[in-house]
Amino acid sequence: MLSLLWLVPALPMAGFLILALGGRRLPHRAVSAVAVGSTGLSAAIAILVSATHLRLAPGGGTYSQTLWQWMRVGDFAPSVTLSLDALSLTMMVVVTVVGFLIHVYSIAFMAADEGYGRFFAYMNLFVASMLMLVLADNLLLLYVGWEGVGLCSYLLIGFWYKDRDNVRAALKAFWVTRAGDTAFAIGIFLLFTSLGTLRIQTILEDIAGYPAGAPLCNAAAALLLAGAVAKSAQLPLHVWLPDAMAGPTPVSALIHAATMVTAGVYLIGRMHALFLKAPTVLFVVAIIGAATLLLAAFSAMTQHDLKRILAYSTISQIGYMFLALGVGAWAAALSHFVTHAFFKSALFLGAGVVIQALGGEHDIFRMGGLRRRLPMTFQAFTLAALTLAAVPPLTLTFNSKDLILNQVWLSGRGGIVLWTLGMAGAFLTALYTFRMVFVVFLGPEPMKPVGKPSLWMLVPFAVLSGLGAVIGAPELLNALSGVTGFYHYLNSAMSGPAREFGLRETEWVFQAVYVAVSLIGIALAYYLYELAPALVRSMTATRVGSRLHRMLFVGWGFDWLYRRLIGVPYVRLARLNRGDVVDLLYVAVARISRGVNILLSRTVNGNVRWYVAGVAAGAVIVLGLAVLL
Amino acid sequence: MILLWLLMVTVAGALVAWALDRWSGRASRWAALVALLVDAVLLAIAWAQPPRTGPLMSPGTWLHELNYPWIGPFGVSFHLGVDGLSLLLLALTVFLGIVAVSASWTEIQDRVGAFHLSLLLTLAGIIGVFTALDLFLFYFFWELMLIPMYFLIAIWGHENRADAAIKFFLFTQAGSLPMFVAIVVLFVIHGHATGIYSFDYQQLLGAAVPGSISFWLMLGFFGAFAVKLPVVGVHTWLPDAHTEAPTGGSVILAGLLLKTGAYGFLRFALPLFPADSEEIAPVAMVLGTAGILYGAFLAFAQQDAKRLVAYTSVSHLGFVLLGIYAGTPLALQGAIVILLAHGLSTGGLFVVVGALQERFHSRRLDELGGLWAATPRLGGVALFLALASLGLPGLANFVGEFLVLMGTFAVSPTLAAISALGFLLSSVYSLWLMYRVFQGPECHLRVAPDLGLREMVVFGFIIAGIVWLGVYPQPVLDAARPQVESLLTPTTGPASMTGR
Amino acid sequence: MTAMVPTAVGLAIAAVLFCTGLVGVLVRRNIIIILLSIEMMFNACGLAFVFAGSYWLQPDGQVMYFFILTVAAAEVSVGLSLVLQMYRQFGSLDVNTVNRMRG
């Protein structure tokens, strides 16, 4: 059974090839069958393989499957090998299941689009690349998947390519992540040159022999971090994600919420031993996480595009994951990833339902009162929102964020400061999430939805929302009664410092505080947006208020900074040098010889007597020289 | 003998194509195509045959060898030979020759016979360059490549063809003359020292040249190959020549002529002067890095799609120069893979631009736009080739560039890190090209058909080649290994001569 | 006994004649005069040869004079036919008008 592992990435890849070569000619039904079928089959096999793996090695263990030797030059011999352990298993299941559900959703969402076949081809390629990324046994193969998902992100953000802005957003995403990828590549070179291998397990074992803080570890970790920061849209390379919302909503759900953007989290988690040997870099990870989660939450509060709110929310939530990684709480970060994948993609799918129902409207302030017209959507959306804001009891998944915050508090080394930032972020999360819910679903109804949303869209949406709400149950059980759960299973693949509260009661107190903060946030949102909406308007109308609002709105100005520092100068300088300054040298040579030619041509004036004079003068000179010398 | 057949078939094909023009242009085209297909078969036979002298993988053995004395008094022999590296490049030559003929099928309507004569004679010159083992003969073929190429640009090229052709010719000549002087001096020195006056490669490999002179001789060779590669600083002939040449000419230029420069480094400049090459290696590596970045920088700025693609060649071949002079096995293998990958991907891109020009009568980025809807197949192929060009993992260029950087990192981490920026910059120009030509609102220049069967077949082979090389490059790496290994164990002095 | 003209004087006369002829070629515009001047240069050379032959007491000098005469005759015949053509093409005997081969 385990040997079917290779089918998990191979099936979506096969789907891609079929659709890429013949997608245009196939009817929509066939395209859906191929795309959804391949993903669904892949998900089923993933679950089967995972179940088998869990049965055979319940405490954790690794299964490897080599497909072929990619190349061999001397010591450098990467092979295409898939490896399955607790971490990759988790990621694989999440990617395939969420991917499958979003594919189903897309059948209806993209039904009217002329690029139907192209869309599903790219989506399949994405799933295949992402799976290759998480199942890779060595860094080179991981890099292949890493770039592959970046490619699909570019292709899908710019899917509606006729609009220049969409393509520009796609280019921005690709270029920013490529910058990070370049750093990642340099990190790979460094690791290979120093350790002689790219096999992840071997690297992690060899690294154990280095002292903490060794230059190799610091440099390699920093470079890998740069790649992760770009891919996961963390500060300061987060600028591409809000604009990436130009792509179709299923793309935003799958790539820019659930999976690709978490690749950075996966990378750091996977290479945890390396990061443990570079404590400074790890601390930077935590700082980046804390700063990002807060800044993005602030920005989310000011957005009025429904998808951009969710985009900033994603950036913020991944900030939590980075924060967890930064304090060494690998399992906490990954379990938050799992829950986030479900509820965030659910939120995006719900947003897609709303947007399509209103004929393409994105601005939440033009929406309202949809609770009555789209009841199912309202319920599923609110459930997912409650999960995001971490509020029991409807959702059982309220404590994934809380686990992170607990670990941060216990980590010492400025942990309390980071914890406070995380708490502020939690408050803001509840605030902006329910700002969104209240404005969109409650209140007056300026726009009426057109028709009813298709079941193909509602069912996956509801399933994801529901799954998001219950997936935290095992951890909840763990917290309540000490039953070993998911958390500890993840720890088998990524060992880290184990921190626990001294007393169970302390943990209860913290939990209550977290819930209270979220409830206060929701209440404030209700007050500000339902009871006293004019208050917000008056605050943003003041001079300070409007400046602040503007800065938060544009994501703290990083975009502007990059454009001024890098974008505009590069373009201007390139255009200036269009004719190639080096060529001037050779053009000068040509011009000089032309000039000399013109000069010398003056002696050829057709006048016979000049020529004779020349001959005579020459003869005199030569004879004179001959006589004298 | 098979090598001689290869040459003769190509030349014969050239003459037949020229003659058949009297009946019909189509007959000329078919004659050229048939000649190249016969070449392909011959090459397949050559590859399949077991080696003549010594085991396959030991350096200094030639898979097929042919040696006739030619100009006795000067020690010139008609000595041809191939090893894995040459065979790879010959395969690329024949393949790209077929691509060039196919790309010119509808583009060239005027003096078709003469066109194919020039094309095939250029190919014959290139085949000679890749197989010659006598330095005089090598130089003979080196010059032979140039003249038909000049005519290809000057007669069948675009608006500014006259200037471009002359610039190309003068640059290459100026670079080649020092090499000729170096060859003659080498001949004389070796002759004085050992009493054997010969231009033969194996003989001269072991020549003992006094240090002061050998540096200058090495520079002579370096200069010729540097202009051909091209190394940044002497690269300015390339954009003009590539842009003004007809599509088939551009494919041959970018796909093959540039590779002869790299081959020259690998086969002649490095083995003949190992110590001096080590001396100049840091300079060469810096030039390589500079080429990568500067080429990408220039490519982005262009308004002419063909010129953009031309500058990408400077950038990609910067990687090759870097890899060759880094001198580690990884870097050298990577450089060789890039040669093949670049030939395929950039050759393909030139065919794409040629297709654009034929259909929409424009190459300008500010005139084209939104063409994906009108010609989706062309857009798809262009996207694939653009992705190959920017080094997407899984495709051929990535394998080469990654190996080069990996190998260079061990020698100079700084240069490797700086060169890695090439990944970013190449994605900038590649996707910019896609954006301006195929995406955005449609430009409505003309109504034109999408790619036809002939074009799709050719592109299909190119794409298959790029994917295969990207996913399973081992056969190529194995074929190139003997030459790489011989480069890493330098031969100094007659005692360590190998093979003979 | 015949009085011998000193060789130096003779060569001087030849030199003067030569220079006169040269100046004539350079300065005069009429092609016939130029041809005459060239003739003068020829004769000057012949005179020099004769004087030289007399100095060395060899007959070669005078033999050279015959050669020079022959060459001069040939040159004159070709030159005059060219002059005829020139007059036909350009309508003038002025050498300054024949300057089309320039640039």
XYZ file of N, CA and C in Angstrom, chain A residues 271-337:
201
model
N 13.490 21.919 8.296
C 14.914 22.108 8.569
C 15.131 22.582 9.992
N 14.259 22.155 10.910
C 14.276 22.703 12.252
C 15.627 22.528 12.932
N 16.266 21.402 12.686
C 17.553 21.166 13.365
C 18.559 22.224 12.972
N 18.532 22.633 11.702
C 19.445 23.676 11.244
C 19.163 24.979 11.984
N 17.871 25.296 12.106
C 17.521 26.560 12.752
C 17.833 26.534 14.242
N 17.736 25.324 14.823
C 18.070 25.245 16.242
C 19.538 25.567 16.464
N 20.376 25.291 15.451
C 21.803 25.588 15.564
C 22.120 27.042 15.236
N 21.099 27.794 14.860
C 21.327 29.215 14.548
C 20.339 30.041 15.359
N 20.578 30.164 16.658
C 19.577 30.782 17.546
C 19.255 32.223 17.167
N 20.251 32.940 16.663
C 19.975 34.325 16.281
C 18.931 34.371 15.175
N 19.155 33.501 14.188
C 18.228 33.492 13.053
C 16.845 33.080 13.526
N 16.812 32.124 14.432
C 15.521 31.663 14.938
C 14.781 32.790 15.650
N 15.554 33.572 16.378
C 14.940 34.705 17.046
C 14.372 35.691 16.026
N 15.132 35.888 14.953
C 14.649 36.759 13.880
C 13.347 36.227 13.317
N 13.249 34.900 13.192
C 11.999 34.301 12.706
C 10.845 34.725 13.603
N 11.086 34.633 14.909
C 10.011 34.997 15.843
C 9.648 36.466 15.702
N 10.677 37.313 15.597
C 10.417 38.754 15.458
C 9.610 39.025 14.196
N 10.043 38.394 13.106
C 9.323 38.593 11.844
C 7.874 38.164 12.015
N 7.690 37.009 12.655
C 6.334 36.516 12.842
C 5.493 37.499 13.632
N 6.059 37.976 14.755
C 5.288 38.878 15.606
C 4.975 40.178 14.881
N 5.995 40.734 14.247
C 5.776 42.007 13.553
C 4.734 41.842 12.456
N 4.879 40.760 11.689
C 3.951 40.548 10.577
C 2.525 40.400 11.072
N 2.355 39.577 12.112
C 0.985 39.298 12.507
C 0.293 40.574 12.949
N 1.051 41.447 13.598
C 0.451 42.678 14.076
C 0.195 43.665 12.949
N 1.219 43.903 12.148
C 1.076 44.881 11.076
C 0.008 44.473 10.080
N -0.028 43.183 9.755
C -1.021 42.729 8.792
C -2.422 42.847 9.373
N -2.525 42.571 10.689
C -3.857 42.689 11.302
C -4.343 44.126 11.250
N -3.433 45.064 11.508
C -3.810 46.473 11.407
C -4.291 46.795 10.004
N -3.519 46.299 9.015
C -3.902 46.601 7.636
C -5.238 45.988 7.283
N -5.488 44.773 7.822
C -6.742 44.101 7.477
C -7.939 44.906 7.942
N -7.700 45.659 9.020
C -8.831 46.419 9.558
C -9.289 47.530 8.655
N -8.417 47.994 7.777
C -8.780 49.152 6.962
C -9.227 48.783 5.562
N -9.091 47.522 5.174
C -9.417 47.155 3.795
C -10.922 47.127 3.586
N -11.338 47.480 2.374
C -12.750 47.267 2.096
C -13.007 46.284 0.955
N -11.943 45.766 0.383
C -12.122 44.671 -0.573
C -12.173 43.369 0.225
N -13.233 42.625 0.042
C -13.458 41.424 0.827
C -12.251 40.481 0.768
N -11.704 40.293 -0.448
C -10.596 39.358 -0.572
C -9.309 39.912 0.027
N -9.154 41.210 -0.023
C -7.919 41.778 0.544
C -7.910 41.664 2.057
N -9.108 41.759 2.670
C -9.166 41.537 4.123
C -8.632 40.147 4.418
N -9.146 39.177 3.650
C -8.719 37.805 3.878
C -7.235 37.617 3.557
N -6.749 38.362 2.569
C -5.335 38.233 2.222
C -4.468 38.692 3.385
N -4.773 39.882 3.905
C -4.001 40.365 5.040
C -4.175 39.463 6.241
N -5.358 38.893 6.372
C -5.589 37.957 7.464
C -4.667 36.752 7.321
N -4.518 36.283 6.089
C -3.608 35.156 5.864
C -2.189 35.515 6.253
N -1.746 36.685 5.821
C -0.392 37.121 6.168
C -0.237 37.120 7.677
N -1.263 37.636 8.340
C -1.202 37.716 9.793
C -1.152 36.332 10.429
N -2.008 35.427 9.970
C -2.044 34.093 10.573
C -0.754 33.330 10.336
N -0.149 33.536 9.150
C 1.139 32.874 8.921
C 2.189 33.493 9.833
N 1.988 34.781 10.164
C 2.857 35.392 11.154
C 2.816 34.618 12.463
N 1.630 34.164 12.849
C 1.535 33.336 14.047
C 2.357 32.073 13.900
N 2.284 31.475 12.698
C 3.039 30.240 12.498
C 4.537 30.511 12.599
N 4.976 31.630 12.009
C 6.382 31.980 12.102
C 6.777 32.246 13.545
N 5.888 32.907 14.276
C 6.169 33.185 15.678
C 6.377 31.866 16.420
N 5.501 30.915 16.154
C 5.630 29.611 16.810
C 6.952 28.954 16.450
N 7.293 28.987 15.151
C 8.556 28.399 14.714
C 9.717 29.090 15.415
N 9.584 30.409 15.547
C 10.682 31.166 16.125
C 10.972 30.802 17.567
N 9.976 30.323 18.293
C 10.254 29.892 19.669
C 10.439 28.388 19.749
N 10.516 27.755 18.600
C 10.817 26.326 18.610
C 9.603 25.443 18.786
N 8.410 26.038 18.681
C 7.194 25.233 18.856
C 6.746 24.720 17.500
N 7.520 23.778 16.933
C 7.241 23.306 15.571
C 5.848 22.742 15.435
N 5.510 21.872 16.367
C 4.230 21.186 16.220
C 3.073 22.169 16.320
N 3.219 23.163 17.222
C 2.150 24.157 17.344
C 1.968 24.889 16.024
N 3.101 25.262 15.391
C 3.004 25.977 14.119
C 2.298 25.123 13.092
N 2.671 23.860 13.016
C 2.071 23.013 11.994
C 0.607 22.720 12.278
N 0.247 22.593 13.558
C -1.172 22.327 13.793
C -1.985 23.579 13.481
N -1.412 24.752 13.706
C -2.127 25.963 13.286
C -2.243 26.007 11.775
N -1.195 25.524 11.101
C -1.272 25.475 9.640
C -2.456 24.628 9.187
